[in-house]
């Protein structure tokens, strides 16, 4: 599994965009990039995943660097409910594989 | 669809006692996972089932932990005897058959060993 590096914590203001970075310099060509988040006192929830191209869904956008050694999760307008720990996970080939979590980035959203 | 169900939500036991956790995955999900999350860390996989067969249990402390998934649906995770360092949240997750990138997690069981 590719090792990922994320900042321990980040802060944002409500209704502003948030860019959460992740470095994964040892990623292999077939590894997907996944993002999960964990709200307080809840289990993790899937946010988004991608392989090479940028991806958008109703929750967020995923921007993947051309060399795939880094990626950025973008929350377009942060809300208080987005306060959570965000995990960047690489190394999955696609489906039914274990997730290897790091410590993630704790996002604080200020009102 | 109903989410992953877990019970109990909280459990307090003394060291050397035994405890069991129950998980009911989303209907039709063939793959089931048990993760352990110690305070301040990300979840760590303990065991993964595909239907009722074990796919990965390399990080399960087999001298004290056991898990089963009867009939490929519900699963139980047992600890016997418990140690202080087993205090953690135990998370169950499930996913569709191969090809799905999304795992669905339950709310977890918070275990405190005193």
PDB file of C-alpha atoms in Angstrom:
ATOM      1  CA  UNK A   1       0.000   0.000   0.000  1.00  0.00           C
ATOM      2  CA  UNK A   2       1.255   3.469  -0.857  1.00  0.00           C
ATOM      3  CA  UNK A   3       2.156   5.583   2.172  1.00  0.00           C
ATOM      4  CA  UNK A   4       0.172   8.818   2.453  1.00  0.00           C
ATOM      5  CA  UNK A   5       1.119  12.056   4.187  1.00  0.00           C
ATOM      6  CA  UNK A   6      -1.530  14.514   5.371  1.00  0.00           C
ATOM      7  CA  UNK A   7      -1.408  17.553   7.658  1.00  0.00           C
ATOM      8  CA  UNK A   8      -2.539  16.742  11.181  1.00  0.00           C
ATOM      9  CA  UNK A   9      -5.097  19.538  11.260  1.00  0.00           C
ATOM     10  CA  UNK A  10      -6.620  22.342   9.214  1.00  0.00           C
ATOM     11  CA  UNK A  11      -9.090  25.121   9.907  1.00  0.00           C
ATOM     12  CA  UNK A  12     -11.660  26.718   7.675  1.00  0.00           C
ATOM     13  CA  UNK A  13     -14.467  29.210   7.908  1.00  0.00           C
ATOM     14  CA  UNK A  14     -18.042  28.287   7.183  1.00  0.00           C
ATOM     15  CA  UNK A  15     -19.144  28.715   3.546  1.00  0.00           C
ATOM     16  CA  UNK A  16     -15.557  29.000   2.316  1.00  0.00           C
ATOM     17  CA  UNK A  17     -13.815  26.397   0.126  1.00  0.00           C
ATOM     18  CA  UNK A  18     -11.452  23.924   1.767  1.00  0.00           C
ATOM     19  CA  UNK A  19      -8.520  22.217   0.071  1.00  0.00           C
ATOM     20  CA  UNK A  20      -7.249  19.146   1.916  1.00  0.00           C
ATOM     21  CA  UNK A  21      -3.884  17.929   0.571  1.00  0.00           C
ATOM     22  CA  UNK A  22      -2.460  14.420   0.474  1.00  0.00           C
ATOM     23  CA  UNK A  23       0.967  13.259  -0.683  1.00  0.00           C
ATOM     24  CA  UNK A  24       1.377   9.701  -1.965  1.00  0.00           C
ATOM     25  CA  UNK A  25       4.709   9.706  -3.786  1.00  0.00           C
ATOM     26  CA  UNK A  26       5.047   5.874  -3.820  1.00  0.00           C
ATOM     27  CA  UNK A  27       1.680   5.254  -5.467  1.00  0.00           C
ATOM     28  CA  UNK A  28       1.699   2.612  -8.185  1.00  0.00           C
ATOM     29  CA  UNK A  29       0.029   2.942 -11.551  1.00  0.00           C
ATOM     30  CA  UNK A  30      -2.959   0.808 -10.627  1.00  0.00           C
ATOM     31  CA  UNK A  31      -3.619   2.219  -7.140  1.00  0.00           C
ATOM     32  CA  UNK A  32      -6.803   4.167  -6.642  1.00  0.00           C
ATOM     33  CA  UNK A  33      -6.950   7.216  -4.369  1.00  0.00           C
ATOM     34  CA  UNK A  34      -9.794   7.140  -1.857  1.00  0.00           C
ATOM     35  CA  UNK A  35     -11.027   9.683   0.643  1.00  0.00           C
ATOM     36  CA  UNK A  36     -13.107   8.861   3.677  1.00  0.00           C
ATOM     37  CA  UNK A  37     -14.182  11.082   6.520  1.00  0.00           C
ATOM     38  CA  UNK A  38     -15.169  10.360  10.091  1.00  0.00           C
ATOM     39  CA  UNK A  39     -17.544  12.664  11.912  1.00  0.00           C
ATOM     40  CA  UNK A  40     -17.355  12.718  15.721  1.00  0.00           C
ATOM     41  CA  UNK A  41     -18.679   9.515  17.332  1.00  0.00           C
ATOM     42  CA  UNK A  42     -19.490   7.930  13.953  1.00  0.00           C
ATOM     43  CA  UNK A  43     -17.939   5.345  11.682  1.00  0.00           C
ATOM     44  CA  UNK A  44     -16.001   6.523   8.622  1.00  0.00           C
ATOM     45  CA  UNK A  45     -17.969   7.363   5.499  1.00  0.00           C
ATOM     46  CA  UNK A  46     -16.895   7.258   1.875  1.00  0.00           C
ATOM     47  CA  UNK A  47     -16.363  10.613   0.221  1.00  0.00           C
ATOM     48  CA  UNK A  48     -14.838  10.078  -3.204  1.00  0.00           C
ATOM     49  CA  UNK A  49     -12.277   8.085  -5.174  1.00  0.00           C
ATOM     50  CA  UNK A  50     -10.316   8.420  -8.392  1.00  0.00           C
ATOM     51  CA  UNK A  51      -7.520   6.939 -10.455  1.00  0.00           C
ATOM     52  CA  UNK A  52      -6.111   9.543 -12.840  1.00  0.00           C
ATOM     53  CA  UNK A  53      -8.750  12.099 -13.762  1.00  0.00           C
ATOM     54  CA  UNK A  54     -10.325  14.679 -11.500  1.00  0.00           C
ATOM     55  CA  UNK A  55     -13.641  13.553 -10.036  1.00  0.00           C
ATOM     56  CA  UNK A  56     -16.716  15.371  -8.795  1.00  0.00           C
ATOM     57  CA  UNK A  57     -19.658  14.152  -6.768  1.00  0.00           C
ATOM     58  CA  UNK A  58     -22.305  15.717  -4.572  1.00  0.00           C
ATOM     59  CA  UNK A  59     -20.019  15.786  -1.545  1.00  0.00           C
ATOM     60  CA  UNK A  60     -16.693  16.977  -2.922  1.00  0.00           C
ATOM     61  CA  UNK A  61     -14.199  17.151  -5.766  1.00  0.00           C
ATOM     62  CA  UNK A  62     -10.950  15.246  -6.075  1.00  0.00           C
ATOM     63  CA  UNK A  63      -8.073  16.858  -7.921  1.00  0.00           C
ATOM     64  CA  UNK A  64      -5.260  14.458  -8.826  1.00  0.00           C
ATOM     65  CA  UNK A  65      -1.831  15.738  -9.838  1.00  0.00           C
ATOM     66  CA  UNK A  66      -0.629  14.798 -13.298  1.00  0.00           C
ATOM     67  CA  UNK A  67       2.164  12.615 -11.851  1.00  0.00           C
ATOM     68  CA  UNK A  68      -0.348  11.154  -9.346  1.00  0.00           C
ATOM     69  CA  UNK A  69       2.042  11.743  -6.447  1.00  0.00           C
ATOM     70  CA  UNK A  70      -0.410  14.037  -4.704  1.00  0.00           C
ATOM     71  CA  UNK A  71      -4.092  14.810  -4.598  1.00  0.00           C
ATOM     72  CA  UNK A  72      -6.406  17.382  -3.081  1.00  0.00           C
ATOM     73  CA  UNK A  73      -9.887  16.920  -1.703  1.00  0.00           C
ATOM     74  CA  UNK A  74     -11.959  20.034  -2.285  1.00  0.00           C
ATOM     75  CA  UNK A  75     -15.034  20.937  -0.277  1.00  0.00           C
ATOM     76  CA  UNK A  76     -16.572  23.788  -2.225  1.00  0.00           C
ATOM     77  CA  UNK A  77     -18.472  25.429   0.640  1.00  0.00           C
ATOM     78  CA  UNK A  78     -17.627  24.143   4.080  1.00  0.00           C
ATOM     79  CA  UNK A  79     -20.426  23.773   6.597  1.00  0.00           C
ATOM     80  CA  UNK A  80     -20.245  23.036  10.297  1.00  0.00           C
ATOM     81  CA  UNK A  81     -21.313  19.464   9.488  1.00  0.00           C
ATOM     82  CA  UNK A  82     -18.102  19.003   7.479  1.00  0.00           C
ATOM     83  CA  UNK A  83     -16.014  19.132  10.664  1.00  0.00           C
ATOM     84  CA  UNK A  84     -14.430  15.683  10.728  1.00  0.00           C
ATOM     85  CA  UNK A  85     -11.220  13.715  10.321  1.00  0.00           C
ATOM     86  CA  UNK A  86     -10.472  13.221   6.612  1.00  0.00           C
ATOM     87  CA  UNK A  87      -8.482  10.175   5.540  1.00  0.00           C
ATOM     88  CA  UNK A  88      -6.625   9.812   2.240  1.00  0.00           C
ATOM     89  CA  UNK A  89      -6.063   6.132   1.367  1.00  0.00           C
ATOM     90  CA  UNK A  90      -4.112   4.669  -1.547  1.00  0.00           C
ATOM     91  CA  UNK A  91      -3.224   1.189  -2.619  1.00  0.00           C
ATOM     92  CA  UNK A  92      -6.613  -0.248  -3.441  1.00  0.00           C
ATOM     93  CA  UNK A  93      -6.859  -1.937  -6.803  1.00  0.00           C
ATOM     94  CA  UNK A  94     -10.607  -1.717  -6.863  1.00  0.00           C
ATOM     95  CA  UNK A  95     -13.257  -3.189  -4.635  1.00  0.00           C
ATOM     96  CA  UNK A  96     -13.459  -5.530  -1.641  1.00  0.00           C
ATOM     97  CA  UNK A  97     -10.082  -4.641  -0.232  1.00  0.00           C
ATOM     98  CA  UNK A  98      -9.091  -3.534   3.227  1.00  0.00           C
ATOM     99  CA  UNK A  99      -8.642   0.156   3.911  1.00  0.00           C
ATOM    100  CA  UNK A 100      -5.318   1.123   5.492  1.00  0.00           C
ATOM    101  CA  UNK A 101      -6.006   4.293   7.463  1.00  0.00           C
ATOM    102  CA  UNK A 102      -3.395   6.795   8.598  1.00  0.00           C
ATOM    103  CA  UNK A 103      -4.124   9.450  11.207  1.00  0.00           C
ATOM    104  CA  UNK A 104      -5.856  11.737   8.720  1.00  0.00           C
ATOM    105  CA  UNK A 105      -6.457  15.493   8.846  1.00  0.00           C
ATOM    106  CA  UNK A 106      -8.755  16.906  11.494  1.00  0.00           C
ATOM    107  CA  UNK A 107     -10.786  19.688   9.876  1.00  0.00           C
ATOM    108  CA  UNK A 108     -12.247  22.371  12.108  1.00  0.00           C
ATOM    109  CA  UNK A 109     -14.914  24.621  10.593  1.00  0.00           C
ATOM    110  CA  UNK A 110     -15.424  27.967  12.274  1.00  0.00           C
ATOM    111  CA  UNK A 111     -18.847  29.659  12.172  1.00  0.00           C
TER     112      UNK A 111
ATOM    113  CA  UNK B   1     -31.360   0.988   2.278  1.00  0.00           C
ATOM    114  CA  UNK B   2     -30.721   0.235   5.941  1.00  0.00           C
ATOM    115  CA  UNK B   3     -27.164   0.806   7.078  1.00  0.00           C
ATOM    116  CA  UNK B   4     -24.746  -1.467   8.901  1.00  0.00           C
ATOM    117  CA  UNK B   5     -26.098  -2.281  12.347  1.00  0.00           C
ATOM    118  CA  UNK B   6     -23.914  -2.952  15.373  1.00  0.00           C
ATOM    119  CA  UNK B   7     -24.639  -3.791  18.980  1.00  0.00           C
ATOM    120  CA  UNK B   8     -24.068  -2.994  21.705  1.00  0.00           C
ATOM    121  CA  UNK B   9     -23.051   0.633  21.208  1.00  0.00           C
ATOM    122  CA  UNK B  10     -21.131   0.748  24.480  1.00  0.00           C
ATOM    123  CA  UNK B  11     -19.620  -1.903  26.730  1.00  0.00           C
ATOM    124  CA  UNK B  12     -17.607  -1.681  29.916  1.00  0.00           C
ATOM    125  CA  UNK B  13     -15.904  -4.806  31.245  1.00  0.00           C
ATOM    126  CA  UNK B  14     -13.098  -5.686  33.596  1.00  0.00           C
ATOM    127  CA  UNK B  15      -9.839  -7.125  32.315  1.00  0.00           C
ATOM    128  CA  UNK B  16      -9.812 -10.882  31.848  1.00  0.00           C
ATOM    129  CA  UNK B  17     -13.580 -10.902  31.171  1.00  0.00           C
ATOM    130  CA  UNK B  18     -14.992 -11.834  27.781  1.00  0.00           C
ATOM    131  CA  UNK B  19     -17.110  -9.737  25.449  1.00  0.00           C
ATOM    132  CA  UNK B  20     -18.873 -10.180  22.114  1.00  0.00           C
ATOM    133  CA  UNK B  21     -19.925  -7.706  19.465  1.00  0.00           C
ATOM    134  CA  UNK B  22     -22.541  -8.238  16.780  1.00  0.00           C
ATOM    135  CA  UNK B  23     -22.761  -6.843  13.264  1.00  0.00           C
ATOM    136  CA  UNK B  24     -25.502  -7.015  10.652  1.00  0.00           C
ATOM    137  CA  UNK B  25     -24.218  -5.791   7.259  1.00  0.00           C
ATOM    138  CA  UNK B  26     -26.205  -4.175   4.494  1.00  0.00           C
ATOM    139  CA  UNK B  27     -28.356  -6.741   2.700  1.00  0.00           C
ATOM    140  CA  UNK B  28     -26.578  -8.303  -0.240  1.00  0.00           C
ATOM    141  CA  UNK B  29     -23.099  -7.184   0.787  1.00  0.00           C
ATOM    142  CA  UNK B  30     -20.816 -10.168   0.480  1.00  0.00           C
ATOM    143  CA  UNK B  31     -17.751  -8.637   2.116  1.00  0.00           C
ATOM    144  CA  UNK B  32     -17.648  -7.826   5.817  1.00  0.00           C
ATOM    145  CA  UNK B  33     -14.838  -6.177   7.766  1.00  0.00           C
ATOM    146  CA  UNK B  34     -14.038  -5.667  11.438  1.00  0.00           C
ATOM    147  CA  UNK B  35     -11.794  -2.729  12.293  1.00  0.00           C
ATOM    148  CA  UNK B  36     -10.327  -1.652  15.633  1.00  0.00           C
ATOM    149  CA  UNK B  37      -9.908   2.078  16.276  1.00  0.00           C
ATOM    150  CA  UNK B  38      -7.835   3.146  19.238  1.00  0.00           C
ATOM    151  CA  UNK B  39      -8.354   6.721  20.431  1.00  0.00           C
ATOM    152  CA  UNK B  40      -6.468   9.208  18.268  1.00  0.00           C
ATOM    153  CA  UNK B  41      -5.653   6.703  15.523  1.00  0.00           C
ATOM    154  CA  UNK B  42      -7.240   5.615  12.283  1.00  0.00           C
ATOM    155  CA  UNK B  43      -9.114   2.308  12.138  1.00  0.00           C
ATOM    156  CA  UNK B  44      -7.051  -0.875  11.701  1.00  0.00           C
ATOM    157  CA  UNK B  45      -8.419  -3.965   9.974  1.00  0.00           C
ATOM    158  CA  UNK B  46      -8.748  -7.011  12.211  1.00  0.00           C
ATOM    159  CA  UNK B  47     -10.482  -9.454   9.870  1.00  0.00           C
ATOM    160  CA  UNK B  48     -12.180  -9.524   6.482  1.00  0.00           C
ATOM    161  CA  UNK B  49     -14.802 -12.034   5.343  1.00  0.00           C
ATOM    162  CA  UNK B  50     -15.966 -12.798   1.830  1.00  0.00           C
ATOM    163  CA  UNK B  51     -19.341 -14.476   2.330  1.00  0.00           C
ATOM    164  CA  UNK B  52     -18.546 -16.818   5.249  1.00  0.00           C
ATOM    165  CA  UNK B  53     -14.890 -17.370   4.394  1.00  0.00           C
ATOM    166  CA  UNK B  54     -11.951 -15.464   5.894  1.00  0.00           C
ATOM    167  CA  UNK B  55      -9.983 -13.377   3.377  1.00  0.00           C
ATOM    168  CA  UNK B  56      -7.552 -11.624   5.726  1.00  0.00           C
ATOM    169  CA  UNK B  57      -7.031 -12.091   9.453  1.00  0.00           C
ATOM    170  CA  UNK B  58      -3.325 -11.269   9.563  1.00  0.00           C
ATOM    171  CA  UNK B  59      -3.760  -8.556  12.207  1.00  0.00           C
ATOM    172  CA  UNK B  60      -6.223 -10.413  14.419  1.00  0.00           C
ATOM    173  CA  UNK B  61      -4.681 -11.364  17.794  1.00  0.00           C
ATOM    174  CA  UNK B  62      -5.799 -14.948  17.537  1.00  0.00           C
ATOM    175  CA  UNK B  63      -4.836 -15.883  21.072  1.00  0.00           C
ATOM    176  CA  UNK B  64      -7.698 -13.760  22.384  1.00  0.00           C
ATOM    177  CA  UNK B  65      -9.813 -12.554  19.461  1.00  0.00           C
ATOM    178  CA  UNK B  66     -12.131 -14.677  17.352  1.00  0.00           C
ATOM    179  CA  UNK B  67     -14.718 -13.881  14.719  1.00  0.00           C
ATOM    180  CA  UNK B  68     -17.267 -15.774  12.726  1.00  0.00           C
ATOM    181  CA  UNK B  69     -19.778 -15.049  10.017  1.00  0.00           C
ATOM    182  CA  UNK B  70     -22.423 -17.708   9.992  1.00  0.00           C
ATOM    183  CA  UNK B  71     -24.356 -18.200   6.754  1.00  0.00           C
ATOM    184  CA  UNK B  72     -22.470 -15.285   5.192  1.00  0.00           C
ATOM    185  CA  UNK B  73     -24.658 -12.613   6.769  1.00  0.00           C
ATOM    186  CA  UNK B  74     -24.332 -11.530  10.435  1.00  0.00           C
ATOM    187  CA  UNK B  75     -20.999 -11.617  12.196  1.00  0.00           C
ATOM    188  CA  UNK B  76     -19.757 -11.698  15.772  1.00  0.00           C
ATOM    189  CA  UNK B  77     -16.384 -10.632  17.121  1.00  0.00           C
ATOM    190  CA  UNK B  78     -15.314 -11.998  20.492  1.00  0.00           C
ATOM    191  CA  UNK B  79     -12.529 -11.092  22.874  1.00  0.00           C
ATOM    192  CA  UNK B  80     -11.568 -13.588  25.576  1.00  0.00           C
ATOM    193  CA  UNK B  81      -9.903 -12.643  27.868  1.00  0.00           C
ATOM    194  CA  UNK B  82      -9.885  -8.872  27.450  1.00  0.00           C
ATOM    195  CA  UNK B  83      -6.838  -6.733  28.209  1.00  0.00           C
ATOM    196  CA  UNK B  84      -6.643  -3.042  29.052  1.00  0.00           C
ATOM    197  CA  UNK B  85      -5.149  -2.309  25.624  1.00  0.00           C
ATOM    198  CA  UNK B  86      -8.281  -3.684  23.946  1.00  0.00           C
ATOM    199  CA  UNK B  87     -10.123  -0.496  24.918  1.00  0.00           C
ATOM    200  CA  UNK B  88     -11.147   0.917  21.546  1.00  0.00           C
ATOM    201  CA  UNK B  89     -14.033   1.377  19.144  1.00  0.00           C
ATOM    202  CA  UNK B  90     -14.813  -1.724  17.117  1.00  0.00           C
ATOM    203  CA  UNK B  91     -16.177  -0.881  13.700  1.00  0.00           C
ATOM    204  CA  UNK B  92     -17.959  -3.195  11.308  1.00  0.00           C
ATOM    205  CA  UNK B  93     -18.120  -2.387   7.601  1.00  0.00           C
ATOM    206  CA  UNK B  94     -19.515  -4.088   4.534  1.00  0.00           C
ATOM    207  CA  UNK B  95     -19.176  -3.730   0.794  1.00  0.00           C
ATOM    208  CA  UNK B  96     -20.701  -5.126  -2.362  1.00  0.00           C
ATOM    209  CA  UNK B  97     -18.944  -7.868  -4.293  1.00  0.00           C
ATOM    210  CA  UNK B  98     -15.693  -7.054  -6.069  1.00  0.00           C
ATOM    211  CA  UNK B  99     -15.911  -3.955  -8.214  1.00  0.00           C
ATOM    212  CA  UNK B 100     -17.242  -1.586  -5.569  1.00  0.00           C
ATOM    213  CA  UNK B 101     -14.929   1.049  -4.125  1.00  0.00           C
ATOM    214  CA  UNK B 102     -17.165   2.017  -1.244  1.00  0.00           C
ATOM    215  CA  UNK B 103     -17.222   0.508   2.227  1.00  0.00           C
ATOM    216  CA  UNK B 104     -20.169   1.254   4.497  1.00  0.00           C
ATOM    217  CA  UNK B 105     -19.398   1.523   8.182  1.00  0.00           C
ATOM    218  CA  UNK B 106     -21.590   0.973  11.190  1.00  0.00           C
ATOM    219  CA  UNK B 107     -21.595   3.321  14.197  1.00  0.00           C
ATOM    220  CA  UNK B 108     -19.173   1.138  16.132  1.00  0.00           C
ATOM    221  CA  UNK B 109     -19.065  -0.360  19.609  1.00  0.00           C
ATOM    222  CA  UNK B 110     -17.049   1.542  22.189  1.00  0.00           C
ATOM    223  CA  UNK B 111     -15.324  -0.924  24.533  1.00  0.00           C
ATOM    224  CA  UNK B 112     -13.778   0.152  27.805  1.00  0.00           C
ATOM    225  CA  UNK B 113     -11.694  -2.391  29.699  1.00  0.00           C
ATOM    226  CA  UNK B 114     -11.006  -1.472  33.335  1.00  0.00           C
TER     227      UNK B 114
END
